[in-house]
Short mmCIF file of N, CA and C in Angstrom, two decimals:
data_model
loop_
_atom_site.label_atom_id
_atom_site.label_comp_id
_atom_site.label_asym_id
_atom_site.label_seq_id
_atom_site.Cartn_x
_atom_site.Cartn_y
_atom_site.Cartn_z
N UNK A 1489 -28.22 -25.65 -31.76
CA UNK A 1489 -28.51 -27.04 -30.73
C UNK A 1489 -29.79 -27.78 -30.71
N UNK A 1490 -29.24 -29.25 -30.87
CA UNK A 1490 -30.16 -30.08 -31.13
C UNK A 1490 -31.46 -30.51 -30.26
N UNK A 1491 -32.21 -31.57 -30.49
CA UNK A 1491 -33.01 -31.23 -29.64
C UNK A 1491 -32.99 -31.67 -27.96
N UNK A 1492 -32.09 -32.78 -27.92
CA UNK A 1492 -31.55 -33.69 -26.79
C UNK A 1492 -31.19 -32.30 -25.87
N UNK A 1493 -30.13 -31.70 -26.26
CA UNK A 1493 -29.28 -30.29 -25.67
C UNK A 1493 -30.14 -29.60 -25.27
N UNK A 1494 -31.07 -29.14 -26.86
CA UNK A 1494 -31.93 -27.88 -25.82
C UNK A 1494 -33.02 -28.69 -24.61
N UNK A 1495 -33.22 -30.19 -24.72
CA UNK A 1495 -34.24 -30.53 -23.75
C UNK A 1495 -33.02 -30.59 -22.42
N UNK A 1496 -32.15 -30.81 -22.51
CA UNK A 1496 -31.50 -30.78 -21.14
C UNK A 1496 -30.86 -29.07 -20.56
N UNK A 1497 -30.98 -27.96 -21.54
CA UNK A 1497 -30.81 -26.82 -21.22
C UNK A 1497 -32.35 -26.41 -20.72
N UNK A 1498 -33.31 -26.93 -21.44
CA UNK A 1498 -34.61 -26.78 -20.59
C UNK A 1498 -34.58 -26.81 -19.41
N UNK A 1499 -34.62 -28.18 -18.59
CA UNK A 1499 -34.79 -28.51 -17.84
C UNK A 1499 -33.21 -28.30 -16.74
N UNK A 1500 -32.40 -27.28 -17.10
CA UNK A 1500 -31.46 -27.39 -16.22
C UNK A 1500 -30.39 -28.00 -16.02
N UNK A 1501 -30.48 -29.26 -16.64
CA UNK A 1501 -29.86 -30.42 -16.43
C UNK A 1501 -28.23 -30.15 -17.60
N UNK A 1502 -26.95 -30.17 -16.75
CA UNK A 1502 -25.92 -30.14 -17.13
C UNK A 1502 -25.17 -31.40 -17.12
N UNK A 1503 -24.82 -32.15 -18.40
CA UNK A 1503 -24.13 -33.39 -18.23
C UNK A 1503 -22.68 -33.41 -17.33
N UNK A 1504 -22.45 -34.48 -16.63
CA UNK A 1504 -21.11 -34.09 -15.74
C UNK A 1504 -20.04 -34.50 -16.53
N UNK A 1505 -18.47 -34.17 -16.20
CA UNK A 1505 -17.74 -34.70 -17.27
C UNK A 1505 -17.77 -36.43 -17.47
N UNK A 1506 -17.47 -36.92 -18.26
CA UNK A 1506 -17.04 -38.59 -18.62
C UNK A 1506 -16.15 -38.85 -17.25
N UNK A 1507 -16.83 -39.60 -16.78
CA UNK A 1507 -15.95 -40.37 -15.28
C UNK A 1507 -14.99 -41.22 -16.03
N UNK A 1508 -13.65 -41.15 -15.74
CA UNK A 1508 -12.61 -41.88 -16.11
C UNK A 1508 -12.37 -43.51 -15.96
N UNK A 1509 -12.71 -44.33 -16.94
CA UNK A 1509 -12.35 -45.84 -16.40
C UNK A 1509 -11.52 -45.98 -15.54
N UNK A 1510 -12.69 -47.33 -14.67
CA UNK A 1510 -11.50 -47.13 -13.07
C UNK A 1510 -10.12 -48.56 -13.59
N UNK A 1511 -10.65 -49.11 -14.16
CA UNK A 1511 -10.08 -50.60 -14.90
C UNK A 1511 -9.85 -50.47 -16.20
N UNK A 1512 -9.57 -51.54 -17.03
CA UNK A 1512 -9.56 -51.80 -18.45
C UNK A 1512 -10.48 -52.10 -19.04
N UNK A 1513 -11.21 -51.01 -19.19
CA UNK A 1513 -12.63 -50.69 -20.31
C UNK A 1513 -12.53 -49.09 -20.47
N UNK A 1514 -13.39 -48.92 -21.61
CA UNK A 1514 -13.80 -47.77 -22.03
C UNK A 1514 -15.03 -47.26 -21.81
N UNK A 1515 -15.55 -46.12 -21.84
CA UNK A 1515 -16.93 -45.38 -21.09
C UNK A 1515 -17.82 -46.01 -21.76
N UNK A 1516 -18.09 -46.46 -23.23
CA UNK A 1516 -18.81 -46.24 -24.22
C UNK A 1516 -18.36 -46.69 -25.96
N UNK A 1517 -18.90 -47.94 -26.12
CA UNK A 1517 -18.63 -48.50 -27.42
C UNK A 1517 -19.80 -48.55 -28.41
N UNK A 1518 -19.88 -48.27 -29.24
CA UNK A 1518 -20.26 -48.19 -30.41
C UNK A 1518 -20.38 -48.95 -31.37
N UNK A 1519 -21.35 -49.70 -31.71
CA UNK A 1519 -21.58 -50.98 -32.64
C UNK A 1519 -22.81 -50.86 -33.98
N UNK A 1520 -22.30 -50.50 -34.82
CA UNK A 1520 -23.64 -50.44 -35.66
C UNK A 1520 -24.29 -49.11 -35.50
N UNK A 1521 -26.15 -49.27 -35.02
CA UNK A 1521 -26.47 -48.11 -34.45
C UNK A 1521 -27.03 -48.45 -33.22
N UNK A 1522 -26.13 -48.74 -32.29
CA UNK A 1522 -26.28 -49.33 -31.09
C UNK A 1522 -25.09 -48.84 -30.51
N UNK A 1523 -25.60 -47.86 -29.14
CA UNK A 1523 -24.00 -47.62 -28.28
C UNK A 1523 -24.33 -48.19 -27.39
N UNK A 1524 -23.11 -49.16 -26.36
CA UNK A 1524 -23.79 -49.86 -25.00
C UNK A 1524 -22.48 -48.92 -23.86
N UNK A 1525 -23.43 -48.44 -23.11
CA UNK A 1525 -22.18 -47.89 -21.83
C UNK A 1525 -21.41 -49.17 -21.17
N UNK A 1526 -20.52 -48.72 -20.30
CA UNK A 1526 -20.11 -49.33 -18.90
C UNK A 1526 -20.74 -48.88 -18.06
N UNK A 1527 -20.69 -49.76 -17.16
CA UNK A 1527 -21.29 -49.47 -16.00
C UNK A 1527 -20.93 -48.03 -15.31
N UNK A 1528 -21.64 -47.46 -14.73
CA UNK A 1528 -21.45 -46.07 -14.07
C UNK A 1528 -22.02 -45.99 -12.49
N UNK A 1529 -21.22 -45.72 -11.84
CA UNK A 1529 -21.12 -45.71 -10.31
C UNK A 1529 -21.58 -44.36 -9.89
N UNK A 1530 -21.86 -43.32 -8.88
CA UNK A 1530 -22.66 -42.56 -8.71
C UNK A 1530 -21.19 -41.62 -8.58
N UNK A 1531 -20.50 -41.57 -9.18
CA UNK A 1531 -19.28 -40.12 -9.25
C UNK A 1531 -19.84 -38.90 -9.55
N UNK A 1532 -19.55 -38.17 -8.68
CA UNK A 1532 -19.45 -36.41 -9.23
C UNK A 1532 -18.79 -35.45 -8.84
N UNK A 1533 -18.09 -34.42 -9.61
CA UNK A 1533 -17.13 -34.30 -9.08
C UNK A 1533 -15.75 -34.76 -8.57
N UNK A 1534 -15.51 -36.36 -9.01
CA UNK A 1534 -14.59 -36.95 -8.64
C UNK A 1534 -14.55 -37.66 -7.10
N UNK A 1535 -16.15 -37.73 -6.61
CA UNK A 1535 -16.06 -38.33 -5.43
C UNK A 1535 -17.28 -39.17 -5.69
N UNK A 1536 -17.31 -40.52 -5.31
CA UNK A 1536 -18.59 -41.24 -4.74
C UNK A 1536 -19.54 -40.70 -3.68
N UNK A 1537 -20.54 -40.64 -4.56
CA UNK A 1537 -21.93 -39.71 -3.92
C UNK A 1537 -22.46 -40.34 -2.37
N UNK A 1538 -22.23 -41.82 -2.69
CA UNK A 1538 -23.07 -42.20 -2.06
C UNK A 1538 -22.36 -43.84 -1.68
N UNK A 1539 -21.81 -44.21 -0.36
CA UNK A 1539 -21.31 -45.20 0.02
C UNK A 1539 -21.69 -46.23 0.29
N UNK A 1540 -22.10 -47.72 0.37
CA UNK A 1540 -22.57 -48.87 1.48
C UNK A 1540 -23.57 -49.14 0.39
N UNK A 1541 -24.28 -50.17 1.00
CA UNK A 1541 -25.28 -51.03 0.97
C UNK A 1541 -26.86 -50.84 1.37
N UNK A 1542 -27.73 -50.75 0.13
CA UNK A 1542 -28.46 -50.10 0.30
C UNK A 1542 -30.24 -51.05 1.07
N UNK A 1543 -30.80 -50.46 2.35
CA UNK A 1543 -31.50 -51.02 2.83
C UNK A 1543 -32.64 -50.18 3.82
N UNK A 1544 -33.59 -50.62 3.60
CA UNK A 1544 -35.30 -49.87 4.55
C UNK A 1544 -34.51 -49.80 5.87
N UNK A 1545 -34.76 -48.82 6.66
CA UNK A 1545 -34.68 -48.29 8.10
C UNK A 1545 -33.52 -48.90 8.48
N UNK A 1546 -32.35 -49.18 8.26
CA UNK A 1546 -31.32 -49.57 9.02
C UNK A 1546 -30.07 -48.66 9.17
N UNK A 1547 -29.53 -48.63 10.18
CA UNK A 1547 -28.43 -47.66 10.33
C UNK A 1547 -27.50 -47.45 9.56
N UNK A 1548 -26.59 -46.74 9.15
CA UNK A 1548 -25.22 -46.84 8.43
C UNK A 1548 -25.18 -47.41 7.39
N UNK A 1549 -26.16 -47.26 6.60
CA UNK A 1549 -26.82 -47.89 5.58
C UNK A 1549 -26.91 -46.66 4.69
N UNK A 1550 -27.33 -46.95 3.23
CA UNK A 1550 -27.86 -46.17 1.93
C UNK A 1550 -29.36 -46.38 2.58
N UNK A 1551 -30.10 -45.26 2.46
CA UNK A 1551 -31.70 -45.55 2.16
C UNK A 1551 -32.07 -45.12 0.59
N UNK A 1552 -33.13 -45.86 0.62
CA UNK A 1552 -33.53 -46.32 -0.85
C UNK A 1552 -33.87 -44.98 -1.87
N UNK A 1553 -34.21 -44.08 -0.73
CA UNK A 1553 -34.41 -42.48 -1.80
C UNK A 1553 -33.03 -41.94 -2.10
N UNK A 1554 -31.79 -42.09 -1.41
CA UNK A 1554 -30.86 -41.64 -1.68
C UNK A 1554 -29.73 -42.32 -2.55
N UNK A 1555 -30.22 -44.02 -2.47
CA UNK A 1555 -29.97 -44.81 -3.62
C UNK A 1555 -30.38 -44.27 -5.18
N UNK A 1556 -31.46 -43.98 -4.53
CA UNK A 1556 -32.51 -43.61 -5.98
C UNK A 1556 -31.35 -42.29 -6.67
N UNK A 1557 -31.35 -41.73 -6.00
CA UNK A 1557 -30.53 -40.18 -6.50
C UNK A 1557 -29.23 -40.68 -7.01
N UNK A 1558 -28.61 -41.54 -5.80
CA UNK A 1558 -27.51 -41.84 -6.86
C UNK A 1558 -27.49 -42.41 -8.34
N UNK A 1559 -28.64 -43.26 -8.55
CA UNK A 1559 -28.81 -44.28 -9.96
C UNK A 1559 -29.16 -42.65 -10.55
N UNK A 1560 -29.64 -41.36 -10.41
CA UNK A 1560 -30.03 -40.91 -11.22
C UNK A 1560 -28.61 -39.94 -11.79
N UNK A 1561 -27.71 -39.99 -10.82
CA UNK A 1561 -26.20 -39.51 -10.96
C UNK A 1561 -25.62 -40.63 -12.14
N UNK A 1562 -25.63 -41.92 -11.54
CA UNK A 1562 -25.03 -42.64 -12.82
C UNK A 1562 -25.74 -43.19 -13.87
N UNK A 1563 -27.29 -42.35 -14.40
CA UNK A 1563 -27.85 -42.15 -15.21
C UNK A 1563 -26.84 -41.07 -15.92
N UNK A 1564 -26.97 -40.15 -15.44
CA UNK A 1564 -26.06 -38.77 -16.14
C UNK A 1564 -24.98 -39.41 -16.76
N UNK A 1565 -24.20 -40.14 -15.58
CA UNK A 1565 -23.13 -40.13 -15.93
C UNK A 1565 -22.64 -41.02 -17.33
N UNK A 1566 -23.78 -41.80 -17.90
CA UNK A 1566 -23.54 -42.59 -18.39
C UNK A 1566 -23.72 -42.09 -19.91
N UNK A 1567 -24.51 -41.12 -19.80
CA UNK A 1567 -25.36 -39.85 -20.77
C UNK A 1567 -24.17 -39.15 -21.08
N UNK A 1568 -23.48 -38.76 -20.27
CA UNK A 1568 -21.92 -38.13 -20.74
C UNK A 1568 -20.99 -38.68 -21.31
N UNK A 1569 -21.13 -40.37 -21.05
CA UNK A 1569 -20.17 -40.81 -21.84
C UNK A 1569 -20.54 -41.52 -23.01
N UNK A 1570 -21.69 -41.32 -23.53
CA UNK A 1570 -22.67 -41.27 -24.80
C UNK A 1570 -22.51 -40.48 -25.32
N UNK A 1571 -22.17 -39.15 -24.73
CA UNK A 1571 -22.36 -37.82 -25.33
C UNK A 1571 -20.80 -37.39 -26.18
N UNK A 1572 -20.03 -38.10 -25.15
CA UNK A 1572 -18.57 -37.77 -25.35
C UNK A 1572 -17.83 -38.76 -26.65
N UNK A 1573 -18.83 -39.78 -27.08
CA UNK A 1573 -18.44 -40.85 -27.94
C UNK A 1573 -19.51 -40.21 -29.23
N UNK A 1574 -20.70 -40.05 -29.24
CA UNK A 1574 -21.48 -40.01 -30.25
C UNK A 1574 -22.49 -38.57 -30.46
N UNK A 1575 -22.17 -37.70 -29.54
CA UNK A 1575 -23.22 -36.34 -29.28
C UNK A 1575 -24.53 -36.94 -28.69
N UNK A 1576 -24.87 -36.47 -27.55
CA UNK A 1576 -26.61 -36.41 -27.19
C UNK A 1576 -27.46 -36.29 -27.91
N UNK A 1577 -27.08 -35.25 -29.04
CA UNK A 1577 -28.05 -35.48 -29.85
C UNK A 1577 -28.73 -36.36 -31.34
N UNK A 1578 -27.32 -37.43 -31.18
CA UNK A 1578 -27.47 -38.75 -32.46
C UNK A 1578 -28.56 -39.85 -31.28
N UNK A 1579 -29.02 -39.65 -30.23
CA UNK A 1579 -29.86 -40.64 -29.71
C UNK A 1579 -31.21 -40.39 -30.34
N UNK A 1580 -31.53 -42.01 -30.50
CA UNK A 1580 -32.31 -41.87 -31.50
C UNK A 1580 -33.76 -42.46 -30.22
N UNK A 1581 -33.29 -43.08 -29.27
CA UNK A 1581 -34.18 -43.90 -28.38
C UNK A 1581 -32.99 -44.81 -27.56
N UNK A 1582 -33.59 -44.40 -26.18
CA UNK A 1582 -32.75 -45.18 -25.42
C UNK A 1582 -33.97 -46.55 -25.29
N UNK A 1583 -33.01 -48.30 -25.49
CA UNK A 1583 -33.43 -48.81 -25.75
C UNK A 1583 -33.40 -49.67 -24.63
N UNK A 1584 -32.33 -49.92 -23.17
CA UNK A 1584 -32.71 -50.68 -22.26
C UNK A 1584 -31.44 -49.77 -20.66
N UNK A 1585 -31.78 -49.86 -19.86
CA UNK A 1585 -31.30 -49.76 -18.30
C UNK A 1585 -31.06 -50.86 -17.70
N UNK A 1586 -30.06 -51.07 -17.31
CA UNK A 1586 -29.86 -52.54 -16.55
C UNK A 1586 -29.23 -51.66 -15.26
N UNK A 1587 -29.88 -52.02 -14.44
CA UNK A 1587 -29.34 -51.38 -12.73
C UNK A 1587 -29.08 -52.24 -11.66
N UNK A 1588 -27.87 -51.88 -11.01
CA UNK A 1588 -27.25 -52.97 -10.04
C UNK A 1588 -27.54 -52.39 -8.72
N UNK A 1589 -27.90 -53.16 -8.00
CA UNK A 1589 -28.01 -52.30 -6.27
C UNK A 1589 -27.44 -53.18 -5.35
N UNK A 1590 -26.28 -52.68 -4.50
CA UNK A 1590 -25.58 -53.20 -3.79
C UNK A 1590 -26.98 -53.40 -2.33
N UNK A 1591 -27.19 -54.38 -2.03
CA UNK A 1591 -28.30 -54.79 -1.08
C UNK A 1591 -27.99 -55.25 0.09
N UNK A 1592 -28.52 -54.90 0.82
CA UNK A 1592 -28.24 -55.64 2.79
C UNK A 1592 -29.78 -56.50 2.76
N UNK A 1593 -28.94 -57.68 3.69
CA UNK A 1593 -29.72 -58.78 3.72
C UNK A 1593 -31.32 -58.45 3.63
N UNK A 1594 -32.12 -59.07 2.99
CA UNK A 1594 -33.58 -58.82 3.02
C UNK A 1594 -34.07 -57.61 1.88
N UNK A 1595 -33.04 -57.00 1.79
CA UNK A 1595 -33.66 -55.72 1.09
C UNK A 1595 -33.68 -56.14 -0.54
N UNK A 1596 -35.23 -55.72 -1.08
CA UNK A 1596 -35.99 -56.14 -2.26
C UNK A 1596 -36.71 -54.93 -3.00
N UNK A 1597 -35.95 -53.87 -2.63
CA UNK A 1597 -36.78 -52.72 -3.45
C UNK A 1597 -36.17 -52.18 -4.67
N UNK A 1598 -35.43 -52.91 -5.10
CA UNK A 1598 -34.52 -52.42 -6.37
C UNK A 1598 -34.80 -51.82 -7.33
N UNK A 1599 -36.07 -52.11 -7.97
CA UNK A 1599 -36.56 -51.83 -9.03
C UNK A 1599 -36.92 -49.63 -8.67
N UNK A 1600 -37.40 -49.56 -7.37
CA UNK A 1600 -37.48 -48.41 -6.62
C UNK A 1600 -36.76 -47.38 -6.65
N UNK A 1601 -35.40 -48.04 -6.45
CA UNK A 1601 -34.01 -47.34 -6.47
C UNK A 1601 -33.44 -47.13 -7.93
N UNK A 1602 -33.85 -47.87 -9.31
CA UNK A 1602 -33.29 -47.86 -10.51
C UNK A 1602 -34.32 -46.85 -10.91
N UNK A 1603 -35.46 -46.77 -10.75
CA UNK A 1603 -36.41 -45.65 -11.18
C UNK A 1603 -35.69 -44.20 -11.16
N UNK A 1604 -34.86 -43.95 -10.07
CA UNK A 1604 -33.60 -42.97 -10.06
C UNK A 1604 -33.32 -42.54 -11.52
N UNK A 1605 -32.53 -43.60 -11.80
CA UNK A 1605 -31.96 -43.70 -13.24
C UNK A 1605 -33.02 -43.37 -14.51
N UNK A 1606 -34.14 -44.08 -14.46
CA UNK A 1606 -35.20 -44.43 -15.77
C UNK A 1606 -36.31 -43.09 -15.61
N UNK A 1607 -36.30 -42.44 -14.28
CA UNK A 1607 -37.08 -41.16 -13.98
C UNK A 1607 -36.31 -39.65 -15.24
N UNK A 1608 -35.13 -39.91 -14.92
CA UNK A 1608 -34.41 -38.87 -15.33
C UNK A 1608 -34.08 -39.46 -16.96
N UNK A 1609 -34.20 -40.39 -17.02
CA UNK A 1609 -34.38 -40.37 -18.95
C UNK A 1609 -35.61 -40.10 -19.32
N UNK A 1610 -36.93 -40.58 -18.91
CA UNK A 1610 -37.94 -40.21 -19.08
C UNK A 1610 -38.24 -38.54 -19.08
N UNK A 1611 -37.87 -37.98 -18.00
CA UNK A 1611 -37.51 -36.35 -18.25
C UNK A 1611 -37.01 -35.95 -19.60
N UNK A 1612 -35.80 -36.53 -19.80
CA UNK A 1612 -35.43 -36.06 -20.91
C UNK A 1612 -35.28 -36.81 -22.63
N UNK A 1613 -35.86 -37.57 -22.22
CA UNK A 1613 -36.05 -38.42 -23.54
C UNK A 1613 -37.55 -38.67 -24.21
N UNK A 1614 -38.60 -38.38 -23.05
CA UNK A 1614 -40.22 -38.73 -22.80
C UNK A 1614 -40.28 -39.71 -23.90
N UNK A 1615 -41.14 -39.93 -24.93
CA UNK A 1615 -41.60 -41.86 -25.23
C UNK A 1615 -39.90 -42.01 -25.92
N UNK A 1616 -39.21 -41.09 -26.47
CA UNK A 1616 -38.04 -41.67 -27.02
C UNK A 1616 -37.04 -42.65 -25.49
N UNK A 1617 -37.40 -42.33 -24.57
CA UNK A 1617 -37.21 -42.82 -23.48
C UNK A 1617 -37.50 -44.35 -22.70
N UNK A 1618 -38.51 -44.26 -23.22
CA UNK A 1618 -39.20 -45.38 -22.94
C UNK A 1618 -39.19 -46.66 -22.74
N UNK A 1619 -37.99 -47.68 -22.04
CA UNK A 1619 -36.89 -48.63 -22.45
C UNK A 1619 -37.80 -49.89 -21.52
N UNK A 1620 -36.53 -51.18 -22.01
CA UNK A 1620 -36.50 -52.24 -21.08
C UNK A 1620 -35.81 -51.96 -19.90
N UNK A 1621 -36.25 -53.05 -19.04
CA UNK A 1621 -34.89 -52.75 -18.04
C UNK A 1621 -34.95 -53.70 -16.89
N UNK A 1622 -33.37 -53.76 -16.59
CA UNK A 1622 -33.34 -54.96 -15.09
C UNK A 1622 -32.63 -54.34 -13.98
N UNK A 1623 -33.25 -54.80 -12.97
CA UNK A 1623 -32.78 -54.03 -11.78
C UNK A 1623 -32.85 -55.12 -10.67
N UNK A 1624 -31.39 -55.68 -10.50
CA UNK A 1624 -30.50 -56.72 -10.32
C UNK A 1624 -30.00 -56.21 -8.40
N UNK A 1625 -30.67 -56.78 -7.59
CA UNK A 1625 -29.64 -56.72 -6.36
C UNK A 1625 -28.39 -57.52 -6.25
N UNK A 1626 -27.45 -56.87 -6.09
CA UNK A 1626 -26.26 -58.01 -6.02
C UNK A 1626 -25.42 -57.53 -4.48
N UNK A 1627 -24.19 -58.15 -4.38
CA UNK A 1627 -23.84 -58.35 -2.66
C UNK A 1627 -22.96 -57.03 -2.43
N UNK A 1628 -22.00 -56.54 -3.99
CA UNK A 1628 -21.22 -55.85 -4.05
C UNK A 1628 -20.59 -55.14 -4.89
N UNK A 1629 -20.43 -53.12 -5.30
CA UNK A 1629 -20.03 -53.50 -6.34
C UNK A 1629 -18.70 -52.39 -6.20
N UNK A 1630 -18.25 -52.12 -7.71
CA UNK A 1630 -17.10 -51.05 -7.22
C UNK A 1630 -16.86 -50.24 -6.36
N UNK A 1631 -15.97 -50.07 -5.70
CA UNK A 1631 -15.79 -48.91 -4.83
C UNK A 1631 -16.50 -49.01 -3.78
N UNK A 1632 -17.66 -49.92 -3.41
CA UNK A 1632 -18.66 -50.00 -2.57
C UNK A 1632 -19.86 -48.53 -2.64
N UNK A 1633 -19.91 -48.56 -3.86
CA UNK A 1633 -21.08 -48.10 -5.09
C UNK A 1633 -22.18 -48.53 -4.15
N UNK A 1634 -23.46 -47.65 -3.87
CA UNK A 1634 -24.21 -48.50 -3.87
C UNK A 1634 -25.41 -48.94 -4.88
N UNK A 1635 -25.21 -48.06 -6.01
CA UNK A 1635 -25.45 -48.72 -7.46
C UNK A 1635 -24.86 -48.45 -8.37
N UNK A 1636 -24.80 -49.45 -9.71
CA UNK A 1636 -24.42 -49.17 -11.18
C UNK A 1636 -25.38 -49.10 -12.13
N UNK A 1637 -25.28 -48.52 -13.51
CA UNK A 1637 -26.09 -48.14 -14.18
C UNK A 1637 -25.73 -48.44 -15.32
N UNK A 1638 -26.20 -49.24 -16.30
CA UNK A 1638 -25.35 -49.38 -17.62
C UNK A 1638 -26.73 -48.16 -18.46
N UNK A 1639 -26.74 -48.20 -19.95
CA UNK A 1639 -27.28 -47.54 -20.79
C UNK A 1639 -27.16 -48.39 -21.89
N UNK A 1640 -28.08 -48.64 -22.77
CA UNK A 1640 -28.45 -49.61 -24.07
C UNK A 1640 -29.02 -48.12 -24.58
N UNK A 1641 -28.69 -47.23 -25.93
CA UNK A 1641 -28.81 -46.31 -26.71
C UNK A 1641 -28.83 -47.17 -28.22
N UNK A 1642 -29.72 -46.20 -29.22
CA UNK A 1642 -29.86 -46.46 -30.38
C UNK A 1642 -29.82 -45.00 -30.90
N UNK A 1643 -28.73 -45.06 -31.73
CA UNK A 1643 -28.35 -43.60 -32.49
C UNK A 1643 -28.52 -43.79 -34.09
N UNK A 1644 -28.62 -42.41 -34.18
CA UNK A 1644 -28.52 -42.23 -35.64
C UNK A 1644 -27.17 -42.28 -36.35
#
C-alpha cells in the first residue's frame, strides 16, 4: 500500500466510486504531470446529498455547515476520479482547489463552505495538500447542488 492509500486507511476514509459524468466530459484528464478534475457535485451512493442554495439562517436552504460537508464529499469524489485515472499514490501535491457555492442573495461565506474540501485534503495530504484556492459564489449549479469542487494535482 502506498503513502496516500495508507493515509486514507489510517483516517478510515474510503474513496467513493467515480461519479459517472452527467454530460459530455470525463471525470479527470492528465496532461504532463498535472491532473485536472471536472467539477464534482456532492453525490454519494448515486444521490445528491444536499440540494439548494446556501444561506445563513434562512429556512428551506442549505446551511453553511451542511454545505461544508457537501464540499468534503465533492473533494472525495474528485480524489476518486484522480485515483481511477492515475492512482491516488501518484499524487505529489495538491496544486489548486476551485469551489463554487450556489449562494442565496446576500450570502458571502463561500470560503468557509469550501473549507470542507480544503480541510479533508489537508487531513489526507498534510503539507503536500497545501494548495491555492478559489471560492466563488454562483447563482445555480448542476442538479441544484449547493457546491461543486474541482482539483488540480501534480502527479509523478
